[in-house]
Coordinates of C-alpha atoms and ligand atoms in Angstrom, one line a residue:
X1229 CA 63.2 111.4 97.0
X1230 CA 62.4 108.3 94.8
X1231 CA 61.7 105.2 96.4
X1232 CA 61.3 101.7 94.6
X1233 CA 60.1 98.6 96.3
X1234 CA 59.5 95.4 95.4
X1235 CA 58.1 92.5 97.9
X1236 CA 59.5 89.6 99.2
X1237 CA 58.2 86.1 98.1
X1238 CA 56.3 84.2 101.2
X1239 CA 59.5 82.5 102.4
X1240 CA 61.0 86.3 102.4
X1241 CA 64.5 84.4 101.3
X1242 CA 65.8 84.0 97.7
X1243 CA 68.7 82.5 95.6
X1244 CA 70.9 84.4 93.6
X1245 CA 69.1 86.4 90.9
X1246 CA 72.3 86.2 88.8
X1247 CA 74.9 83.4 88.5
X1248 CA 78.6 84.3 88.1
X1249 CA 79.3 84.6 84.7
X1250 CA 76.0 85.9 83.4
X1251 CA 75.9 90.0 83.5
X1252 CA 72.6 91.7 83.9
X1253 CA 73.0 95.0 81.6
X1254 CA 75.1 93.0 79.3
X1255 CA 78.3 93.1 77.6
X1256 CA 78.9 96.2 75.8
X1257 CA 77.4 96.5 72.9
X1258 CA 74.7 93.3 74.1
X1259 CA 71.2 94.1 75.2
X1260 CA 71.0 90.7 77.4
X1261 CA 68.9 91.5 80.8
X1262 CA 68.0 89.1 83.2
X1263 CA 64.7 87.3 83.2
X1264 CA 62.7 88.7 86.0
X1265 CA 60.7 85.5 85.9
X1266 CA 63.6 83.1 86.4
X1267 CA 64.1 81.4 89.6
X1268 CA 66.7 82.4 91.5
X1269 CA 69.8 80.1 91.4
X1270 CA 71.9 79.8 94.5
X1271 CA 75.0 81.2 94.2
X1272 CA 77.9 78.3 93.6
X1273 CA 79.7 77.8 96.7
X1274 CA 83.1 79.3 96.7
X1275 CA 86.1 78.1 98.3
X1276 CA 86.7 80.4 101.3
X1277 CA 90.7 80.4 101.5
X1278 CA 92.1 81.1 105.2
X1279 CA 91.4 84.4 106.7
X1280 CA 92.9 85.8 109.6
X1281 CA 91.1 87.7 111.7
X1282 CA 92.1 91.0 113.9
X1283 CA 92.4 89.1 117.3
X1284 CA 94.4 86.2 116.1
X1285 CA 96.7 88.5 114.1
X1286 CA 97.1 91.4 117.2
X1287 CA 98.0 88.0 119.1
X1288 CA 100.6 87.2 116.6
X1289 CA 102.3 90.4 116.9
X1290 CA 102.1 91.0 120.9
X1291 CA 103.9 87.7 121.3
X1292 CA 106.2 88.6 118.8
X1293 CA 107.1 92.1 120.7
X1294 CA 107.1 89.8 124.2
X1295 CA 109.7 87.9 122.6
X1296 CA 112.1 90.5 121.5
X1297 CA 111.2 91.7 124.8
X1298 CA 112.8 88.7 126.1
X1299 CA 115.7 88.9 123.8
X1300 CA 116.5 91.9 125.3
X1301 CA 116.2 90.8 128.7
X1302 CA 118.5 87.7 127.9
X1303 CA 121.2 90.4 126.5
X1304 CA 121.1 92.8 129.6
X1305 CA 122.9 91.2 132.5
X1306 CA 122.4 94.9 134.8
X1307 CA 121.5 98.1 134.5
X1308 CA 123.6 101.1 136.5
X1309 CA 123.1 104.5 136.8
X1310 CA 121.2 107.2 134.6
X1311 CA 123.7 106.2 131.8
X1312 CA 122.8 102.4 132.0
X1313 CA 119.2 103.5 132.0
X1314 CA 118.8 105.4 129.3
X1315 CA 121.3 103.8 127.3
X1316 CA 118.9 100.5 128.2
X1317 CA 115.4 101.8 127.3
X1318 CA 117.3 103.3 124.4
X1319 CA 118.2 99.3 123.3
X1320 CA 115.3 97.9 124.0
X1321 CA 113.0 100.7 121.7
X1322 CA 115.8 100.2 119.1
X1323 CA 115.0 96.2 119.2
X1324 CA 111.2 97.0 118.8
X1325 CA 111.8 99.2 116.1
X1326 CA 113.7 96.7 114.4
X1327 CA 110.9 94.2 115.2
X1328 CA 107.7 96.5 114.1
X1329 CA 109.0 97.9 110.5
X1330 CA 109.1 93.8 110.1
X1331 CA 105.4 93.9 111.2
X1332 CA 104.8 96.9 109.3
X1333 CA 105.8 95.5 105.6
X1334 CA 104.3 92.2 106.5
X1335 CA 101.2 93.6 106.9
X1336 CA 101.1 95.5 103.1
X1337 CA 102.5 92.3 102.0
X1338 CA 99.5 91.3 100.4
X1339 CA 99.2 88.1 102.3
X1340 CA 95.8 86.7 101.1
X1341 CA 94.9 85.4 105.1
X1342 CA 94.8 89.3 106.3
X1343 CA 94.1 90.6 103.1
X1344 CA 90.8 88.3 103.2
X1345 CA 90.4 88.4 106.7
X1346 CA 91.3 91.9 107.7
X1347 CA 90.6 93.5 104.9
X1348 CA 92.4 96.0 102.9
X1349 CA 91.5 99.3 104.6
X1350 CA 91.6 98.1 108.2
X1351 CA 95.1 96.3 107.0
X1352 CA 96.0 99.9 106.0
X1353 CA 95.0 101.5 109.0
X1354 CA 97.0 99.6 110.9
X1355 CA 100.1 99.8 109.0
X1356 CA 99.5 104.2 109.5
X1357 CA 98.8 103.7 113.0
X1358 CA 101.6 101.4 113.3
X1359 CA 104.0 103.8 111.1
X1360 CA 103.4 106.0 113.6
X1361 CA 104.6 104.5 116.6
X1362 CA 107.8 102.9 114.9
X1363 CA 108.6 106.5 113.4
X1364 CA 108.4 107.6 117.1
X1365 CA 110.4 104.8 118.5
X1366 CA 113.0 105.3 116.2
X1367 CA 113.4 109.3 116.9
X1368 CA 113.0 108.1 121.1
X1369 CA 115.7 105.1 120.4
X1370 CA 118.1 107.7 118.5
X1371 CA 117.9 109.9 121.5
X1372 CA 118.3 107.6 124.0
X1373 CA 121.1 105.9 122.9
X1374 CA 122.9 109.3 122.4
X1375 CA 122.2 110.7 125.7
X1376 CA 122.7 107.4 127.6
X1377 CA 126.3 106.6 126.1
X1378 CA 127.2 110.9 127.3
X1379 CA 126.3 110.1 130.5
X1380 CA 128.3 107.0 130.4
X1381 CA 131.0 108.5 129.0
X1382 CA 130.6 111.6 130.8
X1383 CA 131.2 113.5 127.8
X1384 CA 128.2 115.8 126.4
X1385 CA 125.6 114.6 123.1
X1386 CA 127.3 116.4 120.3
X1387 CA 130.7 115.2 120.7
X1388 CA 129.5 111.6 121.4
X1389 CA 126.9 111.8 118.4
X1390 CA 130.0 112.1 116.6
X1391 CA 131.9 109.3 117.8
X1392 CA 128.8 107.4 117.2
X1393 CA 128.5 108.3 113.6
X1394 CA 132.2 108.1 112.7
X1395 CA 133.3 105.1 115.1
X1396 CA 130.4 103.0 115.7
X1397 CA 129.9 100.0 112.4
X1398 CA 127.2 101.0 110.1
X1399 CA 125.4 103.5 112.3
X1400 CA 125.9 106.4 110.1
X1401 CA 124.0 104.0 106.9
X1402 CA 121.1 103.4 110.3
X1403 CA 121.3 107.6 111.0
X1404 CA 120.1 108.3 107.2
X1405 CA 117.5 105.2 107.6
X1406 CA 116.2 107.1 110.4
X1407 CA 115.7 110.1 108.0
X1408 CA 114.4 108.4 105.6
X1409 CA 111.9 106.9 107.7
X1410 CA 111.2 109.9 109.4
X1411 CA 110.6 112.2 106.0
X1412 CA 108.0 109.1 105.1
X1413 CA 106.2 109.5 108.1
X1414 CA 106.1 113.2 107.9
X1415 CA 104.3 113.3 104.0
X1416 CA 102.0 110.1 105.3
X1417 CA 100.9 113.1 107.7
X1418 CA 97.2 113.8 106.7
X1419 CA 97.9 117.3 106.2
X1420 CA 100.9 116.5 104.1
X1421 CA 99.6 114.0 102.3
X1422 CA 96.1 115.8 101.1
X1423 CA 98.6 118.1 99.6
X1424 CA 100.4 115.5 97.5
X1425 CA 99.3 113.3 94.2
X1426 CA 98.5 110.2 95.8
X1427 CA 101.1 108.7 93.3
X1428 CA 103.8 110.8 94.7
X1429 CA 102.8 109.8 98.1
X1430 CA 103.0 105.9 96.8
X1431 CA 106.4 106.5 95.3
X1432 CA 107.8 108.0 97.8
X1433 CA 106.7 105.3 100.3
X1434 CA 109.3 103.0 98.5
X1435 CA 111.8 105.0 100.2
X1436 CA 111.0 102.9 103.5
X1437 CA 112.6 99.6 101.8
X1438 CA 116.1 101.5 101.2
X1439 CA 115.5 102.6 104.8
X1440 CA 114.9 98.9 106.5
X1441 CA 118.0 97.4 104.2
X1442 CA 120.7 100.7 105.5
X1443 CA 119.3 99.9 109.0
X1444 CA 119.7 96.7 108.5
X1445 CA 123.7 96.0 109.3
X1446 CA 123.7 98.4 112.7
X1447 CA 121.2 96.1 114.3
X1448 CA 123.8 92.9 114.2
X1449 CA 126.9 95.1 114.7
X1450 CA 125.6 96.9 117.3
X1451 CA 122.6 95.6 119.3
X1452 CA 124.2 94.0 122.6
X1453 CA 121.4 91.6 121.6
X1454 CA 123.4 90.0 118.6
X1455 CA 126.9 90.2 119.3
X1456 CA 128.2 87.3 120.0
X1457 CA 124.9 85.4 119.9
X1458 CA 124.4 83.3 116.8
X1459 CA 121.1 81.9 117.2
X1460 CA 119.3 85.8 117.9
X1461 CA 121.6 86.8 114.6
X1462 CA 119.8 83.6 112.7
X1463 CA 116.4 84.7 113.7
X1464 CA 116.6 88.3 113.4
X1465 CA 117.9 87.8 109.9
X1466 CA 115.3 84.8 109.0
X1467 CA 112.9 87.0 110.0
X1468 CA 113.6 90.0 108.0
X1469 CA 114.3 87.4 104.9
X1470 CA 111.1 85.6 105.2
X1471 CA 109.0 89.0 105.1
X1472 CA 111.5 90.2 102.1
X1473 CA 110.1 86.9 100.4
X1474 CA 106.9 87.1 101.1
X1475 CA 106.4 90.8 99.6
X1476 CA 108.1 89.4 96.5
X1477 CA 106.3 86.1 96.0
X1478 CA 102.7 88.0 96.7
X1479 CA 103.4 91.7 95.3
X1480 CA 105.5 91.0 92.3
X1481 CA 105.0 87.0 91.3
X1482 CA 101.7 86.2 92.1
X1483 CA 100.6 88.6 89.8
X1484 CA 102.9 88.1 87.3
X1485 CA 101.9 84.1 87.4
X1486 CA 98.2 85.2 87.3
X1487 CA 98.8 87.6 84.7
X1488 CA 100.6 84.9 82.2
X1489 CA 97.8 82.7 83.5
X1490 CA 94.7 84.4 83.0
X1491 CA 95.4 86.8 79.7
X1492 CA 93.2 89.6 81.0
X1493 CA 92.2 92.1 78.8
X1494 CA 89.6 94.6 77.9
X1495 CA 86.5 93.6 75.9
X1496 CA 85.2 97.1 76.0
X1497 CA 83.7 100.3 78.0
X1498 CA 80.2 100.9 78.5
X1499 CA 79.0 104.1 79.6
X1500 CA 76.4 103.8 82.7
X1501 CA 75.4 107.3 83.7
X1502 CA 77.1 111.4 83.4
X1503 CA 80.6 110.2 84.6
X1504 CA 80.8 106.6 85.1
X1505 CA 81.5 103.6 82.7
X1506 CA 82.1 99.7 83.2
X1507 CA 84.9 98.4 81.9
X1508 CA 84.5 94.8 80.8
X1509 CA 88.0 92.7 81.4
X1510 CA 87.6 89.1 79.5
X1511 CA 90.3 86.5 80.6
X1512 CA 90.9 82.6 80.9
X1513 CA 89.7 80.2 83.6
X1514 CA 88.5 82.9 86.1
X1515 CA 87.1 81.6 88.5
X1516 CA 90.1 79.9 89.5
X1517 CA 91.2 83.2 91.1
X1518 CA 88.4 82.6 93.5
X1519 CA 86.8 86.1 93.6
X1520 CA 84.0 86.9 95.6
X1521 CA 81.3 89.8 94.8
X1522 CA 82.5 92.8 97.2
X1523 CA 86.1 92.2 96.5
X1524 CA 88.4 94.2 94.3
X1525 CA 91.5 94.4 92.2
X1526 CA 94.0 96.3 91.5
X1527 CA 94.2 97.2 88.3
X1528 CA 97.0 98.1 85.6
X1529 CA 95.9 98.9 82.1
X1530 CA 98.7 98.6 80.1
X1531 CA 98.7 101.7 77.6
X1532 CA 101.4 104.0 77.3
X1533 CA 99.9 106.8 80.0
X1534 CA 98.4 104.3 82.6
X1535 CA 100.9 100.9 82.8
X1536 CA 102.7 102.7 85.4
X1537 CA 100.4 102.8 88.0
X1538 CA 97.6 100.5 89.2
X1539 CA 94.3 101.7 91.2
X1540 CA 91.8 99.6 93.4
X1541 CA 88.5 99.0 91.7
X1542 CA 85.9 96.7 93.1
X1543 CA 83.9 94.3 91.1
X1544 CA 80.6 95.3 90.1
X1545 CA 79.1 92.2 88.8
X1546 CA 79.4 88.7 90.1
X1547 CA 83.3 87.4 88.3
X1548 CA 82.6 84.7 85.6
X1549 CA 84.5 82.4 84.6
X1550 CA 85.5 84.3 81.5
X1551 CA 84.7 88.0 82.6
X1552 CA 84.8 90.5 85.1
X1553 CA 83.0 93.9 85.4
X1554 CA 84.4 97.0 86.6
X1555 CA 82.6 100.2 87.0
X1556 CA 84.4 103.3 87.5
X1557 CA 83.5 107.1 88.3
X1558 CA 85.5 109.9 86.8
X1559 CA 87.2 111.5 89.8
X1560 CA 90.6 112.3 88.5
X1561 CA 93.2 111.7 85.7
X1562 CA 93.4 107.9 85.8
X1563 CA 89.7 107.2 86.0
X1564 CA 88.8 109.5 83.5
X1565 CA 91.3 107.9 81.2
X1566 CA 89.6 104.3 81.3
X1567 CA 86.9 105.8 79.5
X1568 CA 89.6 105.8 75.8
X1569 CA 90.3 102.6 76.9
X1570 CA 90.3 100.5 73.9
X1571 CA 89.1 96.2 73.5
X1572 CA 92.0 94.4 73.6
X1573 CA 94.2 96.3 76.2
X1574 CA 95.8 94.0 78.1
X1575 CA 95.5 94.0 81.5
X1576 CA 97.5 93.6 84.7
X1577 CA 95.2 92.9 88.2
X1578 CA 96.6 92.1 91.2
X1579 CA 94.1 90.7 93.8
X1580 CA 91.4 89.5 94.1
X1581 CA 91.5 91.9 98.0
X1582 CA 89.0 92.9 100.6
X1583 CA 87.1 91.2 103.7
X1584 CA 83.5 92.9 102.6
X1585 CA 82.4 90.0 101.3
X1586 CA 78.9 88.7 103.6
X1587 CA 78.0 85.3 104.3
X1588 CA 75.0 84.0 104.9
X1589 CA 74.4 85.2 108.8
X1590 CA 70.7 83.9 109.0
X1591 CA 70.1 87.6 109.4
X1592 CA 68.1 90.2 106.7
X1593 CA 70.5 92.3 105.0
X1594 CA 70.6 95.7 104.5
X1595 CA 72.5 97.2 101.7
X1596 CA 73.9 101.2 101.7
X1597 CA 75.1 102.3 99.1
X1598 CA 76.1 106.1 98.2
X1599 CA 77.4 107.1 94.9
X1600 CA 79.6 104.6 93.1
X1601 CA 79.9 103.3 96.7
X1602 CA 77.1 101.1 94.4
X1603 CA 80.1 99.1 92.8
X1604 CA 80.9 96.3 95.5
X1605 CA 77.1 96.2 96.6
X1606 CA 75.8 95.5 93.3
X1607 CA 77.8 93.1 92.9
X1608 CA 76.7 91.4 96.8
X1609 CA 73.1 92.2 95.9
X1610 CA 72.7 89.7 93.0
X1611 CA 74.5 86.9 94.7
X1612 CA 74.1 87.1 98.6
X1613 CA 71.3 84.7 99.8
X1614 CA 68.5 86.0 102.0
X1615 CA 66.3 88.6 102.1
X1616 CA 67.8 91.8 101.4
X1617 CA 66.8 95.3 101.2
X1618 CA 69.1 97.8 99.2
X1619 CA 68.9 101.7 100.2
X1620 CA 70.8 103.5 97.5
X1621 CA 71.6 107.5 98.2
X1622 CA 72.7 109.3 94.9
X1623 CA 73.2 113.1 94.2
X1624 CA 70.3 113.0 91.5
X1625 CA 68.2 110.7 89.3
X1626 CA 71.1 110.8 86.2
X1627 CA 73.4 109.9 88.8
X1628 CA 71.8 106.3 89.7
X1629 CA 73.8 103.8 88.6
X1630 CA 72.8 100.0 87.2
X1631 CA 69.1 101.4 87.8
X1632 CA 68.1 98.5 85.2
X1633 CA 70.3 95.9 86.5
X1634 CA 69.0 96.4 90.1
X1635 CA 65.2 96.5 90.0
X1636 CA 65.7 93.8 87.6
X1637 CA 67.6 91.9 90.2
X1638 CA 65.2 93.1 93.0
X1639 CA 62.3 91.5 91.1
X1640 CA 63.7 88.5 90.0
X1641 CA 65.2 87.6 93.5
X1642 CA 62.0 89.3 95.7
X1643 CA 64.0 92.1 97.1
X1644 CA 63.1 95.6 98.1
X1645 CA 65.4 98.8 96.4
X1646 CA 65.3 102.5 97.7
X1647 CA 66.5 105.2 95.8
X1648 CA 67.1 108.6 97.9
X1649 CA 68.2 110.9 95.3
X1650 CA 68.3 114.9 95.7
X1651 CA 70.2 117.1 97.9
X1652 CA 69.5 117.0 101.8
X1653 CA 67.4 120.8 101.3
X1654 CA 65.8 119.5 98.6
X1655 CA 64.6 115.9 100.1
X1656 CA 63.8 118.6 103.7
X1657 CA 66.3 116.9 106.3
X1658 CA 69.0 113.6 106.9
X1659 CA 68.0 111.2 104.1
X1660 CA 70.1 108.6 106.4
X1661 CA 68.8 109.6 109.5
X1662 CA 68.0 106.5 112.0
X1663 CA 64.0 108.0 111.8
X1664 CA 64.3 107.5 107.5
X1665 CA 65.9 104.1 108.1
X1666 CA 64.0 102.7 110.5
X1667 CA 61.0 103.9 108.4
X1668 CA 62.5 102.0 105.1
X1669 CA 63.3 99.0 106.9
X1670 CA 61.1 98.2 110.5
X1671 CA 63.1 95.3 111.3
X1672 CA 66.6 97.3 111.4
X1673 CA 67.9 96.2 114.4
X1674 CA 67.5 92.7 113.2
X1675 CA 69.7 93.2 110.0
X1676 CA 73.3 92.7 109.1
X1677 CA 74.0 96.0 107.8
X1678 CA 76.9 96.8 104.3
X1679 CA 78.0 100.0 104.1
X1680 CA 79.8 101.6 100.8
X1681 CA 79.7 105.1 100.0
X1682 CA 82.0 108.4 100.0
X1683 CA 83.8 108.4 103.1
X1684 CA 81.6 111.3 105.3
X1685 CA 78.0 109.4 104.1
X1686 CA 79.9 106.4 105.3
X1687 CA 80.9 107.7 108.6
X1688 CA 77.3 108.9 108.7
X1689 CA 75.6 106.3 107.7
X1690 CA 77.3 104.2 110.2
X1691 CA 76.7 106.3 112.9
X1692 CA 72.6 106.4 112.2
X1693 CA 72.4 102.6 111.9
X1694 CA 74.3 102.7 115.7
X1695 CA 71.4 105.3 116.6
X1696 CA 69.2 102.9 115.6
X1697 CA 69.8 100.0 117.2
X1698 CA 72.2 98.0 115.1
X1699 CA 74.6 96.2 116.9
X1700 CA 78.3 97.4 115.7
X1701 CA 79.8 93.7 115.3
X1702 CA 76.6 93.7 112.6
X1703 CA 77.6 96.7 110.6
X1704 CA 80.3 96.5 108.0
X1705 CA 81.7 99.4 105.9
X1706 CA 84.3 99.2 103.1
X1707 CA 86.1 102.6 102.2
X1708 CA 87.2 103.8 99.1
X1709 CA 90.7 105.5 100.8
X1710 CA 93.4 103.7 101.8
Ligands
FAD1480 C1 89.1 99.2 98.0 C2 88.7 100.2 97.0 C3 87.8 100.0 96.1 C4 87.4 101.0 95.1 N1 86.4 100.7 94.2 C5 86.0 101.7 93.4 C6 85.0 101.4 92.4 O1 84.5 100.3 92.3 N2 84.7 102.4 91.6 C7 85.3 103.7 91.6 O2 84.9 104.5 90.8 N3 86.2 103.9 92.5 C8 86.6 103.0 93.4 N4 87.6 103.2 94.3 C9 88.2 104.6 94.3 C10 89.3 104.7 93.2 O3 90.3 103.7 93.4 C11 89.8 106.1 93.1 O4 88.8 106.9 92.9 C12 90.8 106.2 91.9 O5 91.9 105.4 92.1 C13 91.1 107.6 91.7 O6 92.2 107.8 90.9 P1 92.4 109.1 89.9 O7 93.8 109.1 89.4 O8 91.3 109.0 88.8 O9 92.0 110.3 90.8 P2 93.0 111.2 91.8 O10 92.4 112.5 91.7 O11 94.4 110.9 91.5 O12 92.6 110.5 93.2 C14 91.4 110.7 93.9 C15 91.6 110.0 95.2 O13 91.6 108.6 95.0 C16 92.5 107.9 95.8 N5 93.5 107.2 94.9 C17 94.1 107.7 93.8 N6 94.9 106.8 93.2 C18 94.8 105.7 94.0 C19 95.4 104.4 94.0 N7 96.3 104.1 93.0 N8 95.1 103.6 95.0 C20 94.3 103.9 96.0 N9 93.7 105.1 96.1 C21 93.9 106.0 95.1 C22 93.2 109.0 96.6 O14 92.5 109.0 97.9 C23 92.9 110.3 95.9 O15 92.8 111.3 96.9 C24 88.0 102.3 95.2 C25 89.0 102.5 96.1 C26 89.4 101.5 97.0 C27 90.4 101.8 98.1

């Protein structure tokens, strides 16, 4: 285990050791470093666009679900026998299944209040979770409608599936939806989808928006809800329309406008350690997109093998105003490719995304970093004001990244770096064990706590701060998985 430290200065606070738009470790190519004797400069203030958080937004959608509630309530004058029962509960599931794949695209929509508030993994949690319950409601609603109109009709569920199917407006277009749907959820399945390229799990989400527009018509022609009532048709349909818009202004024209805007391209790769390189992306007038260290893009680089799909990568450097820094470890076939990529390769980014971006809490700040979980912390380390203390865990000593960049930082801003390298047998027990941390940093409890790392050491890591006394609202993670 190799551990680095560097004091504090009296005040035990500091500035930003480096401003957006200057880039300890340099260009490519550049051997510019900071000046460990420089004063620290506070960061810039950046405008903080709106954020939503996760109470305000759960609030949002439970009165949205009381409302169709109500809707349904309006639309059911009585309910007799087990027919009228089932056939009810099967109407009012349908109605929240119509309601939550709303919810469910709005919430991958990209809207830049959840996006900054929530942040992109939690937002993506949800939407799974979420997928979940509306793939169940939909099976349930199916069900119930089929055995409720047989008992009705006192006839039994296969003949009266097939009067539903062959007489019933547009529910044989809502029966495939339901498949459609249904297959989704099944490869989203975590066992499915660890089998799967992650772009063939991607693609084949896109099936869901052919589902939601064949499911579409049934809901009008059907629901009990919407015959006959204008104003619930208006609604239901503005509703659907306005989250059709949204996904198109922020998923396909935003970025489009940014892109024309900003001219992104690459100024060149750098190699940083056995397996990682930075790519430098120059453009125009960047700080106008307003991004903060700890966020990230998502990036397209337009060659002929990689335009067609675009990956998250966090920033790794403070943005300037006419560069950003990306630093990526080889883990598959896209990452390894942006090591050929060539200056002048234009670039496609949609974003900036992500809610791990601190503030100043008045609180010391802990840093944990593991592996190229380094990326959006390096980034936070250089700009965030107060003192902070940055425990980095990597495999080995090749495999620390920025090493340069960050005692560099640490000096010039008074800030304390630990490097754990070496395998647990090697290092002799938990190098993130509550005992190790509290022994790096005594005042533990008393820190706000940024966790980035493989997804196990962040689990971990999270759980040992707990052990150790820091309060959960004061721990924050970002994952690398969506
Ligand atoms: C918010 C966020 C920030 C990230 N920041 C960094 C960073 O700064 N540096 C870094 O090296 N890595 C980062 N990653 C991880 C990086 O996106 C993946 O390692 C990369 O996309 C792998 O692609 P691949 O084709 O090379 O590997 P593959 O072998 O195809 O994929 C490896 C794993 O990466 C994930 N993945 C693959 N493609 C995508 C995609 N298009 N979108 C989302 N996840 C995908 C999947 O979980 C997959 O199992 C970040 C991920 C997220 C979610």
């Amino acid at each position: 285990m190799t551990s680095v430290a560097r004091r504090s200065g009296p005040t035990g606070r500091a500035g930003s050791a480096a401003r957006p738009g200057t880039y300890p470790g340099g260009r490519p190519g550049s051997v510019s470093r900071p000046d460990p004797s420089r004063r620290p400069q506070p960061a810039p203030p950046v405008r903080r666009p709106a954020r939503a958080g996760p109470r305000g937004t759960l609030t949002v959608i439970i009165a949205g679900a009381i409302v169709v509630l109500g809707l349904w309530w309006r639309s059911t004058p009585g309910v007799h026998g087990l027919g009228g029962w089932l056939t009810g509960a099967g109407v009012v599931l349908g109605l929240l299944c119509g309601y939550g794949v709303v919810i469910l695209v709005a919430l991958m929509a990209r809207l830049p209040p959840l996006e900054r508030g929530l942040g992109t993994d939690k937002l993506a949690r949800w939407h799974a979770m979420g997928g979940r319950y509306v793939v169940s409601l939909i099976v349930a609603h199916a069900l119930l409608i089929i055995w409720g109109y047989a008992a009705t009709a006192h006839v039994n569920v296969v003949s009266e599936s097939a009067t539903l199917l062959t007489q019933y407006p547009d529910v044989l277009m809502a029966t495939v939806a339901g498949f459609l749907l249904l297959g989704v959820g099944i490869v989203s399945m975590r066992a499915a989808r660890r089998r799967l390229r992650y772009e063939t799990w991607y693609f084949l989400h896109f099936y869901t928006y052919l589902a939601i527009a064949l499911a579409f018509s049934h809901q009008l022609a059907d629901g009990a809800a919407f015959v006959g009532n204008l104003a619930a048709r208006f609604w239901w349909s503005a509703m659907y329309l306005t989250v059709l818009v949204l996904v198109l202004w922020y998923r396909v024209a935003v970025p489009l406008r940014s892109s024309r805007r900003h001219r992104l391209e690459v100024l060149g790769v750098k190699e940083e350690a056995p397996g990682v390189i930075s790519v430098y992306i120059g453009g125009r007038r960047l700080d106008e997109l307003d991004a903060e260290p700890g966020q990230f893009f998502r990036w397209r680089f337009l060659t002929r093998s990689l335009w067609w799909s675009s990956h998250p990568f966090s920033l790794s450097a403070a943005p300037g105003a006419d560069m950003m820094r990306i630093t990526v470890k080889n883990l598959g076939d896209h990452s390894q490719a942006l090591a050929r990529l060539q200056p002048g390769t234009r670039v496609f980014a949609e974003g900036p995304y992500g809610a791990f971006t601190p503030g100043d809490s008045g609180r010391g700040v802990l840093l944990l970093a593991g592996g190229v979980g380094i990326t959006p912390l390096r980034a936070i380390f250089a700009t965030l004001p107060g003192h902070v203390t940055l425990i980095y865990r990597a495999s080995s000593e090749q495999d620390i990244v920025f090493r340069d960049e960050l005692d560099a930082i640490a000096a010039a801003r008074g800030a304390t770096v630990h490097y754990l390298t070496g395998s647990r047998a090697e290092i002799g027990g938990d190098p993130l064990s509550p005992r190790v941390l509290r022994s790096l940093v005594p005042d533990l409890d008393q820190q706000e706590a940024y966790v980035c790392g493989p997804s196990g050491m962040t689990s971990a890591a999270v759980q040992a701060l707990r052990a150790a006394g820091v309060p959960r609202q004061h721990i924050h993670f970002e994952s690398f998985e969506f």
